[in-house]
Each structure stands twice: as structure tokens, then as C-alpha cells.
XYZ file of C-alpha atoms in Angstrom:
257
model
C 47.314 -6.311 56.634
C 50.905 -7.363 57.430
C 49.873 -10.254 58.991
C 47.861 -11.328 56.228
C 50.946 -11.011 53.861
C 52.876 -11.882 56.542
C 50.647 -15.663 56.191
C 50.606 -15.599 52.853
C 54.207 -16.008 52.295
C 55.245 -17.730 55.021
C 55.600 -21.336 53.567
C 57.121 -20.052 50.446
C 59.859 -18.509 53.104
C 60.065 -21.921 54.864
C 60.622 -23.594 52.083
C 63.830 -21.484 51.068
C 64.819 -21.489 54.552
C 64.668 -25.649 54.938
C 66.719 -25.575 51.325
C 69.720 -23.530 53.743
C 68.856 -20.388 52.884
C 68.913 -17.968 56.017
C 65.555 -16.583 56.768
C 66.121 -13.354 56.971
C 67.368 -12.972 53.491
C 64.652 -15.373 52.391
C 62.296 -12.838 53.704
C 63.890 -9.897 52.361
C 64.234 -11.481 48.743
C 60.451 -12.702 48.820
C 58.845 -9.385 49.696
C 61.076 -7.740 47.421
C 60.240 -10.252 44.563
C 56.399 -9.677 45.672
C 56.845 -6.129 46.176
C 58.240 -5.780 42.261
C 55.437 -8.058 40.889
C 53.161 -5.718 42.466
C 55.015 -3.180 41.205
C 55.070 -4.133 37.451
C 51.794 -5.100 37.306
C 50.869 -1.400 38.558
C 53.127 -0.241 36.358
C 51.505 -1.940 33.285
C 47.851 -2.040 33.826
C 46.943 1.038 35.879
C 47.275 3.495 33.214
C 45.632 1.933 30.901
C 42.732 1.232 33.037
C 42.738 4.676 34.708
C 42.129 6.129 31.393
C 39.528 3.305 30.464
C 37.880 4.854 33.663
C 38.044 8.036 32.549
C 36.935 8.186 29.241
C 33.695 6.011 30.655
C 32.977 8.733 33.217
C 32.908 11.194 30.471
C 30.490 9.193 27.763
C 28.652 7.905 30.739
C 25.803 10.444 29.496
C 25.836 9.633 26.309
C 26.175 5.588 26.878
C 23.148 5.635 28.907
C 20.997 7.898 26.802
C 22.108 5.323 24.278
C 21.488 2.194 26.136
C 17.800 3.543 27.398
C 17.288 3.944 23.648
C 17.938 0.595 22.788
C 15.941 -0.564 25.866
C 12.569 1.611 25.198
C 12.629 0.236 21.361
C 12.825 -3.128 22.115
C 10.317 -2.643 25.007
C 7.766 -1.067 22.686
C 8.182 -3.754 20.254
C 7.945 -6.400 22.715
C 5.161 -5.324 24.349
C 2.991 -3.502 21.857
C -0.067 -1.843 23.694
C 0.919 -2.348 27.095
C 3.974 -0.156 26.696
C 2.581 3.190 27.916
C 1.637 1.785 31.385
C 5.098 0.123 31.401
C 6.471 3.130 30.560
C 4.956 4.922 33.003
C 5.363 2.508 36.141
C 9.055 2.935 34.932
C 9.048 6.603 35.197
C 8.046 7.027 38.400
C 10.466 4.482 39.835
C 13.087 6.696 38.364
C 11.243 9.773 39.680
C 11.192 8.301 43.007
C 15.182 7.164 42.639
C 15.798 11.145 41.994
C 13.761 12.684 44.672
C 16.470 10.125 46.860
C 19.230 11.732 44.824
C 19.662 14.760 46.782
C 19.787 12.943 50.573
C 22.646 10.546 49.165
C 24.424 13.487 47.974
C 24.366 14.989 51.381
C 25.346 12.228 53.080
C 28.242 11.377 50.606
C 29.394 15.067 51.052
C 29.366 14.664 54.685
C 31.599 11.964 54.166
C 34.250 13.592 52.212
C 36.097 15.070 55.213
C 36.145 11.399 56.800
C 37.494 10.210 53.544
C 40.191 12.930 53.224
C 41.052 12.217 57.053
C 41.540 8.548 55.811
C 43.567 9.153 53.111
C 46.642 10.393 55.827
C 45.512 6.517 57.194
C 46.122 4.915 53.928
C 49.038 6.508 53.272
C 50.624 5.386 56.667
C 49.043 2.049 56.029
C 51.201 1.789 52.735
C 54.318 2.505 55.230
C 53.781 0.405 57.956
C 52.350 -2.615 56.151
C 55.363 -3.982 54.810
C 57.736 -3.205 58.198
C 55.200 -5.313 59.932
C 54.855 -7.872 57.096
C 59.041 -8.165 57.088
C 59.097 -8.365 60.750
C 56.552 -10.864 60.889
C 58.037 -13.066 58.312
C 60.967 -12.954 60.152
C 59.908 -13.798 63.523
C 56.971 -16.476 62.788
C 58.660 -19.380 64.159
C 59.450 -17.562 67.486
C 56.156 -16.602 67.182
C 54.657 -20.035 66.942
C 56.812 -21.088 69.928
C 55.439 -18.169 72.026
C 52.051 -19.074 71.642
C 52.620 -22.835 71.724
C 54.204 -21.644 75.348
C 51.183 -20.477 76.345
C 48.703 -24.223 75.784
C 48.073 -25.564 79.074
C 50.161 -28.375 78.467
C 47.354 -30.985 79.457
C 45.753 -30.432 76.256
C 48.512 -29.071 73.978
C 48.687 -31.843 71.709
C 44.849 -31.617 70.962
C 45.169 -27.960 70.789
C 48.113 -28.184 68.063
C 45.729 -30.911 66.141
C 42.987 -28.471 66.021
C 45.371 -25.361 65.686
C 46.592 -27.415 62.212
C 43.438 -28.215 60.593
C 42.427 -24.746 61.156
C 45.167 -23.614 59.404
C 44.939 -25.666 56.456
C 41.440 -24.785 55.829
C 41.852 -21.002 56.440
C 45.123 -21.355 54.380
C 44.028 -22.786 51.831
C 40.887 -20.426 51.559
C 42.802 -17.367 51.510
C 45.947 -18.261 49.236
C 43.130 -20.165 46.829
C 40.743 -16.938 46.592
C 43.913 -15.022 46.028
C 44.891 -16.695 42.614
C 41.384 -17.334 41.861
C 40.700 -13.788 41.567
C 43.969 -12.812 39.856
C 43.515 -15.845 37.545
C 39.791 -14.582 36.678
C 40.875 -10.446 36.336
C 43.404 -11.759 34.292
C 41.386 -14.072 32.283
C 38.219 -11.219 32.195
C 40.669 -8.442 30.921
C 42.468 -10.286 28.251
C 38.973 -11.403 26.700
C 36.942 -8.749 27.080
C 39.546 -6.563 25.774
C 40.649 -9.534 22.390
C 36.784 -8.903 21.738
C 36.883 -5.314 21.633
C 34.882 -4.256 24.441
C 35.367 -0.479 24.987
C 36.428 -0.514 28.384
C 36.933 -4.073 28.620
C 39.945 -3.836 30.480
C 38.650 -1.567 33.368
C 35.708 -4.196 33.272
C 37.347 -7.303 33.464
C 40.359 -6.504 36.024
C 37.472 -4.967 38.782
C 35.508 -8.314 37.592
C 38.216 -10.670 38.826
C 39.320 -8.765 41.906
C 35.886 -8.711 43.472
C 35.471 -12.259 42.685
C 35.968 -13.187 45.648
C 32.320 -11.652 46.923
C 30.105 -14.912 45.835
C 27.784 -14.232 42.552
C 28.001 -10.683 43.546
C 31.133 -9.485 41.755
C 31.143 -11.768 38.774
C 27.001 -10.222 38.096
C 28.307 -6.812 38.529
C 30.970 -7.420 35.894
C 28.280 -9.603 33.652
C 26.058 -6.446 33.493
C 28.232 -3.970 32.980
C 29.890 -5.339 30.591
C 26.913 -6.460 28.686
C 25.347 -3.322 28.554
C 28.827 -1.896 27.490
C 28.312 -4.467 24.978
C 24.475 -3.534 23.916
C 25.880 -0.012 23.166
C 28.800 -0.756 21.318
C 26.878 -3.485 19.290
C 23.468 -3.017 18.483
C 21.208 -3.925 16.692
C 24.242 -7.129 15.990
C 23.551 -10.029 17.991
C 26.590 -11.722 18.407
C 29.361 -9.640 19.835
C 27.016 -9.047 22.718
C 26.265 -13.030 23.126
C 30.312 -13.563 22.884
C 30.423 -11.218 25.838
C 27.879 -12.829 27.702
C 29.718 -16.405 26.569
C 33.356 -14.779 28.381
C 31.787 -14.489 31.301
C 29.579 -18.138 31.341
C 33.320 -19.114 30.668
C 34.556 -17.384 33.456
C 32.149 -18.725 36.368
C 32.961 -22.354 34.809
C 36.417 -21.441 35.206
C 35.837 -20.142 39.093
C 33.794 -23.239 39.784
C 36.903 -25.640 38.265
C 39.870 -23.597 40.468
């Protein structure tokens, strides 16, 4: 993880250090410039979204007795005479999904300790991670040289060609994906939330940060948020289209960054 930042922000701290700014205090000033972004940001938008989260744990009940509502009435009146059977292939899919119920419980209980053991891990991840980061930072050109010491020097130049383009490409991938999915949460939360979207904020920040999982993330934000939307709304039409629209919006967006 250190490295990763450590990547990251390496050009920004080349370019300070080219404009005659030492490198070690280039380093220190960017992580603690990152480190207070990341700070703020916290600061701003967890607890509203932590609450967001838990308020939806507690109506998840009622939101689903609500939205299964909505689904069997428009079911019956879409398909007339042919409901019942639907009804009951339905039925026992969910019975079968229950009788499953109690074997993922187990096995998530099981995991628990392994979980609790990891949280020491995390917690001395969130210590170490910026040392190695700073350290890193500080040391990349020596770094670079070490390695470059090690090419058999026969092929070094074609080694450093290939060495580059790798690096643009993976560079490019990783700082890209990085403001593409703090560009989307951002862009999720903000409309979700101007619409009115219970939750909308909780929705549309986990949207955007697990953008970066193809399709995957931005159709687990598109249906919860849509069914959010189907409570909230119906029978109305529209606010639930809108939502829909923000997030059509938001995969043209993805596709244009």
C-alpha cells in the first residue's frame, strides 16, 4: 500500500523537486497535503453517510416489505392469470435462498474471529503505510538507480524502453481510475442526494468508489438506488426515471474520463 501511494505521488514530488525544492520537504509537504485532504473529506462525509447507513439498516424491513409490495401489484397486473404460478415459482426460490440462510451464517460466524484478528492488521497497516510511503517517496530515485544497476548492461537500453512504456500505461491506469472514481462518487452523491434520494449519499459515494470494478459497481449502485427510488416514489413515475437518468449520466461520464 505504501508503494502504491508511494507511485502515485511520485511525479507530483519530482516536479517540486526539479522547481528547487529539496525532496525531502517536497515529500513531507505532499503527504501531509494528501494526508489532510483525506482527512477533511473523512471529516465531512463519513458522518453523514454512517448515519445514512444506519438509518437504512434499521427500515431495511420495512423498505423491503414495501418494495415487494410494489413489485407483487404490478406483477399481478401485468400478468393477470398467470400470476399464481409466478408467484409460486418465486416462492420457492426464496424458500430455497432461506434453507441456504443458516450455512452462510455459520460460515460468516466462523469468520468473525479471523476478522477481529485482522482488525490488529489494519490497524498496524494504518501505521506503517505512510512510514513506508514517506520513505519511499524519498528514496525513489536511489531506488531507480539500484535496480537500473542490476540490467545486464547488454540489453539495458531495451530494458529501460520497455521498463518506460510499462510505466506509462500502468501509470496512467492507476492515477486515471483514481480520479475517475472520486470524480463519479462525487458526481453520484451530489445528485442523488439534490434529488432527494433517502440515502442518496451512502448510495452514490460506495457507487463511485467501486467504479473501478467494470459494470459491476456502477449496476450495484443503479439498483439500489432505484429501488430506494421505487419506495420513496411510487406510484410517481418520474423521480424514479430521474434516478435512473443520474446514473445513464454517470456511465456517459465514466466512458468520456
Amino acid at each position: 500500500a505504501g508503494l502504491v501511494i508511494a507511485y502515485f505521488l511520485n511525479p507530483v514530488v519530482d516536479r517540486l523537486s526539479a522547481a528547487g525544492l529539496p525532496r525531502g520537504v517536497s515529500t513531507v509537504l505532499l503527504l501531509l497535503l494528501t494526508t489532510a485532504a483525506l482527512g477533511l473529506a473523512v471529516f465531512i462525509l463519513a458522518p453523514p453517510a454512517i448515519e445514512q447507513g444506519r438509518l437504512l439498516l434499521e427500515a431495511m424491513p420495512a423498505q423491503a416489505e414495501r418494495l415487494k409490495g410494489v413489485l407483487e401489484d404490478s406483477a399481478r397486473g401485468y400478468l393477470g392469470d398467470r400470476y399464481p404460478q409466478a408467484q409460486e415459482s418465486v416462492n420457492r426460490a426464496i424458500a430455497g435462498l432461506t434453507d441456504a440462510l443458516p450455512a452462510l451464517a455459520g460460515t460468516i460466524a466462523q469468520s468473525l474471529w479471523s476478522q477481529g484478528m485482522a482488525a490488529f492488521n489494519f490497524l498496524s497497516l494504518m501505521l506503517v503505510t505512510p512510514l513506508v510511503a514517506f520513505y519511499a517517496l524519498l528514496d525513489w530515485p536511489k531506488i531507480l538507480a539500484k535496480v537500473d544497476s542490476w540490467l545486464p548492461r547488454s540489453n539495458a537500453d531495451q530494458i529501460r524502453m520497455l521498463a518506460r512504456e510499462i510505466d506509462q500505461r500502468v501509470s496512467a491506469f492507476i492515477r486515471g481510475q483514481g480520479v475517475v472514481c472520486l470524480v463519479l462518487a462525487a458526481f453520484y452523491a451530489i445528485s442523488l442526494s439534490l434529488l432527494g434520494l433517502r440515502y442518496g449519499l451512502l448510495v452514490g459515494l460506495l457507487t463511485g468508489l467501486f467504479s473501478f470494478i467494470p459494470f459491476a459497481g456502477w449496476a450495484m449502485g443503479l439498483i439500489t438506488a432505484t429501488g430506494l427510488a421505487v419506495v420513496q416514489h411510487w406510484p410517481e413515475i418520474t423521480p424514479i426515471l430521474m434516478v435512473v437518468g443520474v446514473f445513464l449520466a454517470g456511465q456517459a461520464l465514466d466512458a468520456s474520463l
